[in-house]
Short mmCIF file of C-alpha atoms in Angstrom, two decimals:
data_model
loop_
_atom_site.label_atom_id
_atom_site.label_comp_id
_atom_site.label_asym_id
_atom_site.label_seq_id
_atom_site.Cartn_x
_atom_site.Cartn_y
_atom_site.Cartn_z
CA UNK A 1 -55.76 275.41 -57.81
CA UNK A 2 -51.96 274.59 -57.33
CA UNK A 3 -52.28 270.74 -57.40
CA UNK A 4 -52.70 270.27 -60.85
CA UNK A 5 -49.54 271.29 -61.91
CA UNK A 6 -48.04 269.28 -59.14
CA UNK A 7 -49.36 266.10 -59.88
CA UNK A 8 -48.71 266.53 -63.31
CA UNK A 9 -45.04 267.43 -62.20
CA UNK A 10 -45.34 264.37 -59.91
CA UNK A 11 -46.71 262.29 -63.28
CA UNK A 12 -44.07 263.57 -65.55
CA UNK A 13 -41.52 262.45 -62.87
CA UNK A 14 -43.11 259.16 -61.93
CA UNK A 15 -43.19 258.45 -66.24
CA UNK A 16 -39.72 258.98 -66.81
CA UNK A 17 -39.02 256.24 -63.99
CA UNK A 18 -41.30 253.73 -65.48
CA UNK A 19 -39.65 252.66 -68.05
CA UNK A 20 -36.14 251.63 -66.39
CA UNK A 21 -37.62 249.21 -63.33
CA UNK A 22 -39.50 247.18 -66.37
CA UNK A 23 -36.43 246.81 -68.29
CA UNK A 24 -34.21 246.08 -65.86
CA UNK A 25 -35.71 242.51 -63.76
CA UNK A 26 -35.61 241.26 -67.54
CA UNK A 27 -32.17 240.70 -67.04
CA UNK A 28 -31.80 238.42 -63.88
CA UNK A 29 -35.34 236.83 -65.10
CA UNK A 30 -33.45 235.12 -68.05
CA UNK A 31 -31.60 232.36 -66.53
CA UNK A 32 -34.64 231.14 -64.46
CA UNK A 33 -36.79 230.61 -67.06
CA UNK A 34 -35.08 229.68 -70.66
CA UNK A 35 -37.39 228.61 -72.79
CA UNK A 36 -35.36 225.87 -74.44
CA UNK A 37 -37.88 225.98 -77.86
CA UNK A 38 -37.14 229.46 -78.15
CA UNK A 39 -33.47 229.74 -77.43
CA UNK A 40 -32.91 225.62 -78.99
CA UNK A 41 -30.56 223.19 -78.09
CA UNK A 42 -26.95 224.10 -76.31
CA UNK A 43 -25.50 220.54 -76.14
CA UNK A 44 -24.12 220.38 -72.55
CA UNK A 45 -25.22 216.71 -72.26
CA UNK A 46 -22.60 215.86 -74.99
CA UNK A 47 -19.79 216.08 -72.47
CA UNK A 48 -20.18 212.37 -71.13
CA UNK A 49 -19.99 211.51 -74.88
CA UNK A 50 -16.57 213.92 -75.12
CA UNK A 51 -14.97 212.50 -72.22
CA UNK A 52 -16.17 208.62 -73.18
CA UNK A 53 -14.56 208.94 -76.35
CA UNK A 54 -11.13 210.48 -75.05
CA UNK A 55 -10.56 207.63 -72.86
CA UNK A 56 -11.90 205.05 -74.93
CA UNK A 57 -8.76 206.37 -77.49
CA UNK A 58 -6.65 205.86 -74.16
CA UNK A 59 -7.43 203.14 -73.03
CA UNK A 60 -7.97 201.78 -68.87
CA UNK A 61 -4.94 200.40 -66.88
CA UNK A 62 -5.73 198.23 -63.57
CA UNK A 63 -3.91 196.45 -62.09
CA UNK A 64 -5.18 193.33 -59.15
CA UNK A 65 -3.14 191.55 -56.83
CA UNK A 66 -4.05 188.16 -55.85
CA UNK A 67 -2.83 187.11 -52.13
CA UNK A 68 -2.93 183.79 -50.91
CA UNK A 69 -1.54 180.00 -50.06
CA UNK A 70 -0.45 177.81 -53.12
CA UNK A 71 -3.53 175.75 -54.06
CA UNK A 72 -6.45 178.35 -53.11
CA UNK A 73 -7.02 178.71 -57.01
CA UNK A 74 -6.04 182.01 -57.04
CA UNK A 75 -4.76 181.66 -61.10
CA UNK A 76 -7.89 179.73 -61.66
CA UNK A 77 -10.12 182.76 -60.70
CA UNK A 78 -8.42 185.67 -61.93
CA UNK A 79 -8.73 183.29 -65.23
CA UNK A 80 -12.40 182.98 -64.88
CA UNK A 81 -12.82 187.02 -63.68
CA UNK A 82 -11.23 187.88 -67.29
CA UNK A 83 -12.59 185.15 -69.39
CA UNK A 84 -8.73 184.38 -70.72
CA UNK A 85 -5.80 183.11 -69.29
CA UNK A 86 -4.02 186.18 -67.76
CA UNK A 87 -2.49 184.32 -65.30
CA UNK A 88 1.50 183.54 -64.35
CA UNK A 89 0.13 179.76 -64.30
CA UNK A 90 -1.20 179.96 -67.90
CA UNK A 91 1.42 182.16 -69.24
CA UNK A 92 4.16 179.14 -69.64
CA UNK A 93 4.56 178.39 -66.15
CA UNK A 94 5.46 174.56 -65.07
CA UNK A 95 4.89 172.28 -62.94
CA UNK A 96 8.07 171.55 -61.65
CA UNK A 97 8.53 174.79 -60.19
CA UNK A 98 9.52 174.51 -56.86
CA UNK A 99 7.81 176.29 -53.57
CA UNK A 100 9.93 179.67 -53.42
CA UNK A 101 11.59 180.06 -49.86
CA UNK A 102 10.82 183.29 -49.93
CA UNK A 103 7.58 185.35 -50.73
CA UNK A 104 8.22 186.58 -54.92
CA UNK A 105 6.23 188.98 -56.86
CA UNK A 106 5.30 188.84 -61.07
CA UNK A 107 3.68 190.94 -62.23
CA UNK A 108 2.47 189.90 -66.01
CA UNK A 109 0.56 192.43 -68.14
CA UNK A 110 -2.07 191.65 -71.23
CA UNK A 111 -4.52 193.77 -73.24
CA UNK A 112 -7.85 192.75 -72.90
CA UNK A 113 -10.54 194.27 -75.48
CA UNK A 114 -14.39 194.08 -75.04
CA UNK A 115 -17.49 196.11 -77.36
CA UNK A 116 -14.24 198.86 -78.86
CA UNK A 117 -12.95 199.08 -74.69
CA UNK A 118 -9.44 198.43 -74.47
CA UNK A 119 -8.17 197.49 -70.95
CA UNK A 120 -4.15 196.93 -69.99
CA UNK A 121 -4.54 194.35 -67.37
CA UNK A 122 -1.87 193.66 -64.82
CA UNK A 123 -1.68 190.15 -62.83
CA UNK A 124 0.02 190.43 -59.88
CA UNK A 125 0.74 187.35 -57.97
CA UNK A 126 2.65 186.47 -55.07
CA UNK A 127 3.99 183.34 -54.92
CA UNK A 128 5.28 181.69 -51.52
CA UNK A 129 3.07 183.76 -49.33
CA UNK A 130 2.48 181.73 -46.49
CA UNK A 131 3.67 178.20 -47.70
CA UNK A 132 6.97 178.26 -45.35
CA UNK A 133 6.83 176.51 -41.80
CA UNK A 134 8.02 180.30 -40.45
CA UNK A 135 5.52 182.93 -42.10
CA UNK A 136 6.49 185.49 -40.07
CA UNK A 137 6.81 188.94 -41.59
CA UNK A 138 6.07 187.22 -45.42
CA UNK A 139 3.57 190.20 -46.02
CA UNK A 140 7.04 192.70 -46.13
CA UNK A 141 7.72 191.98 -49.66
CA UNK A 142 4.34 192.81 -50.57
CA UNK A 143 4.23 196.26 -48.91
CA UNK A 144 7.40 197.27 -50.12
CA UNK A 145 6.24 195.99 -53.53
CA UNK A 146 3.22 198.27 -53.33
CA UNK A 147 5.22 201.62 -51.85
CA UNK A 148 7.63 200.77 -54.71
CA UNK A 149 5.02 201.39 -57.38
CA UNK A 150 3.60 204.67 -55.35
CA UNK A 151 7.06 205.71 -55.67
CA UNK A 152 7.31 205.28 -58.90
CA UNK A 153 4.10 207.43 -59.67
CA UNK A 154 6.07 210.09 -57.52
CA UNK A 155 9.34 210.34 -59.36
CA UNK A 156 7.50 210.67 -62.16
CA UNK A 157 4.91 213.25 -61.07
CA UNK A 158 7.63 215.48 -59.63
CA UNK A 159 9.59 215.50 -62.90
CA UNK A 160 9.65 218.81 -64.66
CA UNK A 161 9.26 217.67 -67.56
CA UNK A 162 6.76 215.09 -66.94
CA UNK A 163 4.66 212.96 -69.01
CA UNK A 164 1.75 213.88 -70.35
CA UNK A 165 0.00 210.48 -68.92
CA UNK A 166 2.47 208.90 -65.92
CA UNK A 167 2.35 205.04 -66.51
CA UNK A 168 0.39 203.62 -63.55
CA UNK A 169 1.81 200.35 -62.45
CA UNK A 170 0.18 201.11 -58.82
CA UNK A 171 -1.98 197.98 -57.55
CA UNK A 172 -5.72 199.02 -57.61
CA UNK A 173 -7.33 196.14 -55.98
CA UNK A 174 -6.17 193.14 -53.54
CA UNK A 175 -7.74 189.49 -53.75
CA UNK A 176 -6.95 188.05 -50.61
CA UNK A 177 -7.71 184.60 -50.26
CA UNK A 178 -9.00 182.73 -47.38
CA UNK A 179 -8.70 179.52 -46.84
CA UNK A 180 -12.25 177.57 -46.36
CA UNK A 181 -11.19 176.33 -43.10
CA UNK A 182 -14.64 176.93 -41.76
CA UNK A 183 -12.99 177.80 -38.73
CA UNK A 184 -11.01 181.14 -37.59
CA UNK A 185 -8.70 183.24 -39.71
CA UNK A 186 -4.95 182.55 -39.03
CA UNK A 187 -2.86 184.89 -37.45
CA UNK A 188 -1.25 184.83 -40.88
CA UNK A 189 -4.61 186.32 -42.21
CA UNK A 190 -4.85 188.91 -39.86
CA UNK A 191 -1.26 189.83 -39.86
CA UNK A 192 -1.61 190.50 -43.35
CA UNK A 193 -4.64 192.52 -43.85
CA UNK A 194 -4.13 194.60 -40.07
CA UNK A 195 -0.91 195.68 -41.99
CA UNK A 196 -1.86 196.44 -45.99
CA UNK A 197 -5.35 197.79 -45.45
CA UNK A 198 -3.88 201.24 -44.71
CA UNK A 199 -1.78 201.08 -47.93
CA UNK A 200 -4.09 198.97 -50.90
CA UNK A 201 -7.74 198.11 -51.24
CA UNK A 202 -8.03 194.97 -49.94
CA UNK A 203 -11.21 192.43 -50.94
CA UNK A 204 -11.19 188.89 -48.90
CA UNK A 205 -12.40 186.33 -50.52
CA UNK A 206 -13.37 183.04 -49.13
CA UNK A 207 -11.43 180.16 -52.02
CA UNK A 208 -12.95 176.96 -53.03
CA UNK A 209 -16.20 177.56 -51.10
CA UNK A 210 -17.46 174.14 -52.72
CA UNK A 211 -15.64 172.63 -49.75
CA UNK A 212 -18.19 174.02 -47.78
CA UNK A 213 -22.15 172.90 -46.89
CA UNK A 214 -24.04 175.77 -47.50
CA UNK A 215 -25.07 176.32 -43.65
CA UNK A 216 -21.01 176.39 -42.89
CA UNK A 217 -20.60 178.66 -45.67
CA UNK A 218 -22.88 181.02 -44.45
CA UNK A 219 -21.69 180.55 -40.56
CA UNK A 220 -17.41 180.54 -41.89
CA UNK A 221 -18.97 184.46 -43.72
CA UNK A 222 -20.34 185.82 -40.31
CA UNK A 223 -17.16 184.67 -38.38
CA UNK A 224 -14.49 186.27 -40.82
CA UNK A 225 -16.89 189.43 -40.83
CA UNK A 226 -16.59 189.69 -36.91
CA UNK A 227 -13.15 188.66 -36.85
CA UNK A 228 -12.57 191.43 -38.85
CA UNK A 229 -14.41 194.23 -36.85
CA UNK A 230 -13.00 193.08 -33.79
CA UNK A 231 -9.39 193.38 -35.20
CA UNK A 232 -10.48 196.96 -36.52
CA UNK A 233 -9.34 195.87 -39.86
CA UNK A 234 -10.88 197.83 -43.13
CA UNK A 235 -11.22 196.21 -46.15
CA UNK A 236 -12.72 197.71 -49.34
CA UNK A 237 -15.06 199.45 -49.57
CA UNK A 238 -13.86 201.39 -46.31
CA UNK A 239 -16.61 202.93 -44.51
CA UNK A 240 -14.90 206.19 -44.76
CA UNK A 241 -14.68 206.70 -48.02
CA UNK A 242 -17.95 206.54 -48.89
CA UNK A 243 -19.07 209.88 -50.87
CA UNK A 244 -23.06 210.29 -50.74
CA UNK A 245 -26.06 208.58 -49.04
CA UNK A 246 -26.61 206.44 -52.18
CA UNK A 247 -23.03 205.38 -51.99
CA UNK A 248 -23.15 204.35 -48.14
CA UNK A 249 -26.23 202.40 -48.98
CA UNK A 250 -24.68 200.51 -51.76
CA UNK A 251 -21.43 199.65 -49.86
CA UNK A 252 -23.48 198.69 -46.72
CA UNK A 253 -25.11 196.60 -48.10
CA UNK A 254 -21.95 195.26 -49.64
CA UNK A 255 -20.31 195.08 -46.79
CA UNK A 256 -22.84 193.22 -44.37
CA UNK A 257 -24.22 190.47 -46.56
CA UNK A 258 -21.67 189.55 -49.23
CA UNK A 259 -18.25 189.90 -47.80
CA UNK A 260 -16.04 188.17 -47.86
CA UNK A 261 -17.01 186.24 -51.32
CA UNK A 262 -17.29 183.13 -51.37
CA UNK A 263 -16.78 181.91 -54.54
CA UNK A 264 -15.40 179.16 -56.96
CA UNK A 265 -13.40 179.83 -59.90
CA UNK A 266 -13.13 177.56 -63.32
CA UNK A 267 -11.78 178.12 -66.79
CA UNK A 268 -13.59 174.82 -68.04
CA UNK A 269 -16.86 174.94 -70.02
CA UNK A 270 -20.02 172.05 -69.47
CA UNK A 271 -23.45 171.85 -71.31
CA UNK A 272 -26.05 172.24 -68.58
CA UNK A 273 -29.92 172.42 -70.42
CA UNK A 274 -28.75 173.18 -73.27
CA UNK A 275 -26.71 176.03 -72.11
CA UNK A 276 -22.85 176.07 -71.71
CA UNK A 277 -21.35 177.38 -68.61
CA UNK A 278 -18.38 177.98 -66.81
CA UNK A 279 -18.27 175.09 -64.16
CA UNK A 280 -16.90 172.47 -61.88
CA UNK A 281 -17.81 168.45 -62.33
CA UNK A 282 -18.07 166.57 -59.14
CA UNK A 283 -19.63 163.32 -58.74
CA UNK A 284 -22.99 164.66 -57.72
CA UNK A 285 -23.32 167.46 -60.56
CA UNK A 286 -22.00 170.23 -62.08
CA UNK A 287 -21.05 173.44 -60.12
CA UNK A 288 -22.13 176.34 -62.14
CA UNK A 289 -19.35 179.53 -61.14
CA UNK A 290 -21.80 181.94 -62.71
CA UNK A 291 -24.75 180.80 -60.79
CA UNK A 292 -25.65 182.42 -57.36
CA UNK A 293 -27.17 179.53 -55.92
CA UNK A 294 -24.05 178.00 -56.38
CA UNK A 295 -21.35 180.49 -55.53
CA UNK A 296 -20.92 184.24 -55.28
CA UNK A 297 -18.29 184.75 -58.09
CA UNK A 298 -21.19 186.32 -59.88
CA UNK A 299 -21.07 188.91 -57.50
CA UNK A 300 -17.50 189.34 -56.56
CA UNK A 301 -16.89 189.96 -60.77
CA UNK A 302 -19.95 192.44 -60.63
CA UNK A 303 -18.84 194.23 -57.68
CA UNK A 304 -14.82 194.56 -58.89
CA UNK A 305 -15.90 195.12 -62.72
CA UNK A 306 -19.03 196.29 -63.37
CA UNK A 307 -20.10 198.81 -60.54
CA UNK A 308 -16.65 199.80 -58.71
CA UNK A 309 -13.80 199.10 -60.93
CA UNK A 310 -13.25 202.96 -61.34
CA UNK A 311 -13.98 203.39 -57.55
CA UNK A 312 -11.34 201.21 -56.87
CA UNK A 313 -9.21 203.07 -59.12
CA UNK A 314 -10.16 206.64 -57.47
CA UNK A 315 -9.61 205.03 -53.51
CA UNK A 316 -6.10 204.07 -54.76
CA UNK A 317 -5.00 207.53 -56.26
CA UNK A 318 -6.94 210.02 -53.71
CA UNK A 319 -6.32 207.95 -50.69
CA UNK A 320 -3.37 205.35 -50.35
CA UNK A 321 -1.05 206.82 -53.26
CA UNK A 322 -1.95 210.00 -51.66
CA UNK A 323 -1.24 209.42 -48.15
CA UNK A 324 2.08 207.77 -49.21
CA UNK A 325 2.87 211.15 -51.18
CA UNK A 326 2.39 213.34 -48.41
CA UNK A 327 4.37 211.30 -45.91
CA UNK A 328 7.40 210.99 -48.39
CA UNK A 329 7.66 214.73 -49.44
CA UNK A 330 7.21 216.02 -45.52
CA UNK A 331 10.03 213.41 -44.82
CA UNK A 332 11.91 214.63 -47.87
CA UNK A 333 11.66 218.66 -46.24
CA UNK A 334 8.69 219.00 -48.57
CA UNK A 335 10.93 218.77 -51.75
CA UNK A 336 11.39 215.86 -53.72
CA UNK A 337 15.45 213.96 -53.61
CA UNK A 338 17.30 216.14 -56.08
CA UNK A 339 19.83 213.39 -57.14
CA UNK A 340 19.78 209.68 -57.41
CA UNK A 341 22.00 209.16 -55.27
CA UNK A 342 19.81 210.35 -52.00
CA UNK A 343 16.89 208.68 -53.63
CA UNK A 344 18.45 205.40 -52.92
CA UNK A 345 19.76 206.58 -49.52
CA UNK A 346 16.34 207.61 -48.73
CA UNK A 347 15.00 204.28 -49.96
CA UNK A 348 17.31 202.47 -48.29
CA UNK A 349 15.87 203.92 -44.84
CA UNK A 350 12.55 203.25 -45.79
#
């Protein structure tokens, strides 16, 4: 007779609790399953688009070294990389210029503009690097070139009033040219890239691989690769650095079948079928620089322009320029020089 009224008790009680537990997994439902008809469009995509047209308004600076003997054709391919004459050769250099006794560096800048994209391109070349009888230490003026231009980035960073967008003069990418020897690398060679791979992205290139049959091509490749192993030297891209799976992939692939680059540069055009291409004329035919049976500048332009310009960009601000940072301000007490005057000092002991 009594359990009527407690189940309806029980009832009432259990009613008044119903409602709540529905409402309430509503709320951590949502996120997990927007209908995007019913809710529409939010526009997240449209942040690529945001962030293409802010630097588009800015503009790109790189800036690309090219290392090397006199004669390797180093002007002739950074010509050819570019399509325009953005070398120290083309920009009013003669020909009576003399062999400089010591290793110098100009750097000459240009706009280049392609499809709206402005870029501020930066030639550096070295001229006199390795053309004495005594090479040794010719690679110094080079480093402290490159610290120079990480310092630079510094001074400016650590300013309190600093710019809104710091000028960045520091060198993004190294061409260093081998010569097509088809034998070892010089000590020279090895010297040089044992001592600047820790401070600058360094890409070897193999020069004027038309020198070469295409069997001592591929044999002169396999030697400078394990040359390079054995003498634990890194050249970009470093393994290291190499974010993702996809990435490592890439890179290794990169890394194992097409460097160093052999390649062959030219800034003069020839009709071939109809078609006119960037080339060299020899006796026996026409070169073609853009063709891969011929050469791998195709590839060495792809790889520092079309798929890891910005890369190389990113390895030069978040590793070199930063290692150099950190080293400087833990030498400098953690603080950077409050006057000019122990700036130079400093610099000076550098």
């Amino acid at each position: 007779p009594h359990a009527g009224p407690v189940e309806g008790k029980n009832e009432a009680a259990m009613s008044e609790l119903v409602p709540e537990p529905r409402q309430k997994p509503a709320v951590p439902m949502k996120p997990m399953g927007i209908n995007t008809n019913l809710l529409g469009y939010i526009g997240i995509d449209t942040i690529i688009e945001q962030m293409r047209k802010k630097t588009m308004k800015t503009g790109f600076d790189f800036n690309i070294m090219v290392v090397g003997q006199s004669g390797l054709g180093k002007s002739t391919l950074v010509n050819t990389l570019f399509k325009s004459q953005v070398s120290r050769k083309s920009s009013g250099w003669n020909r009576e210029e003399k062999i400089p006794k010591t290793v110098e560096i100009k750097a000459i800048g240009h706009v280049i503009e392609e499809g709206g994209v402005k870029m501020k391109l930066t030639v550096i070349d070295t001229p006199g690097f390795g053309d004495q009888i005594n090479n040794e230490n010719c690679w110094e003026p080079i480093e402290k070139y490159i610290n120079e231009q990480y310092e630079k980035f510094l001074k400016e960073e650590v300013n309190i009033a600093r710019k809104k967008r710091i000028p960045d003069t520091r060198v993004h990418c190294c061409l260093y040219f081998i010569s097509p020897t088809g034998h070892s690398l010089r000590p020279l060679d090895l010297e040089f890239m044992k001592h600047l791979s820790k401070v600058v992205n360094i890409i070897p290139v193999i020069a004027k691989a038309d020198t070469m049959t295409l069997e001592e091509k591929i044999e002169f490749k396999q030697r400078v690769r394990k040359e390079l192993e054995v003498n634990g030297i890194e050249f970009y891209p470093q393994k290291e650095f190499d974010e993702d799976l996809e990435d490592k992939t890439e890179n290794d692939k990169i890394r194992q079948e097409s460097m160093p680059f052999a390649v062959v540069g030219s800034d003069k055009e020839y009709q071939v079928n109809g078609k006119r291409v960037l080339g060299r004329k020899t006796p026996w035919g026409i070169i073609e620089v853009e063709n891969l049976t011929h050469c791998e500048f195709a590839l060495l332009r792809d790889f520092v322009i079309r798929t890891h310009l910005q890369d190389l960009k990113e390895v030069t601000h978040n590793i070199h320029y930063e290692t150099y940072r950190a080293k400087r301000l833990n030498d400098n007490g953690g603080l950077p020089p409050m006057t000019v005057e122990t700036e130079e000092n400093h610099e000076s002991n550098l």
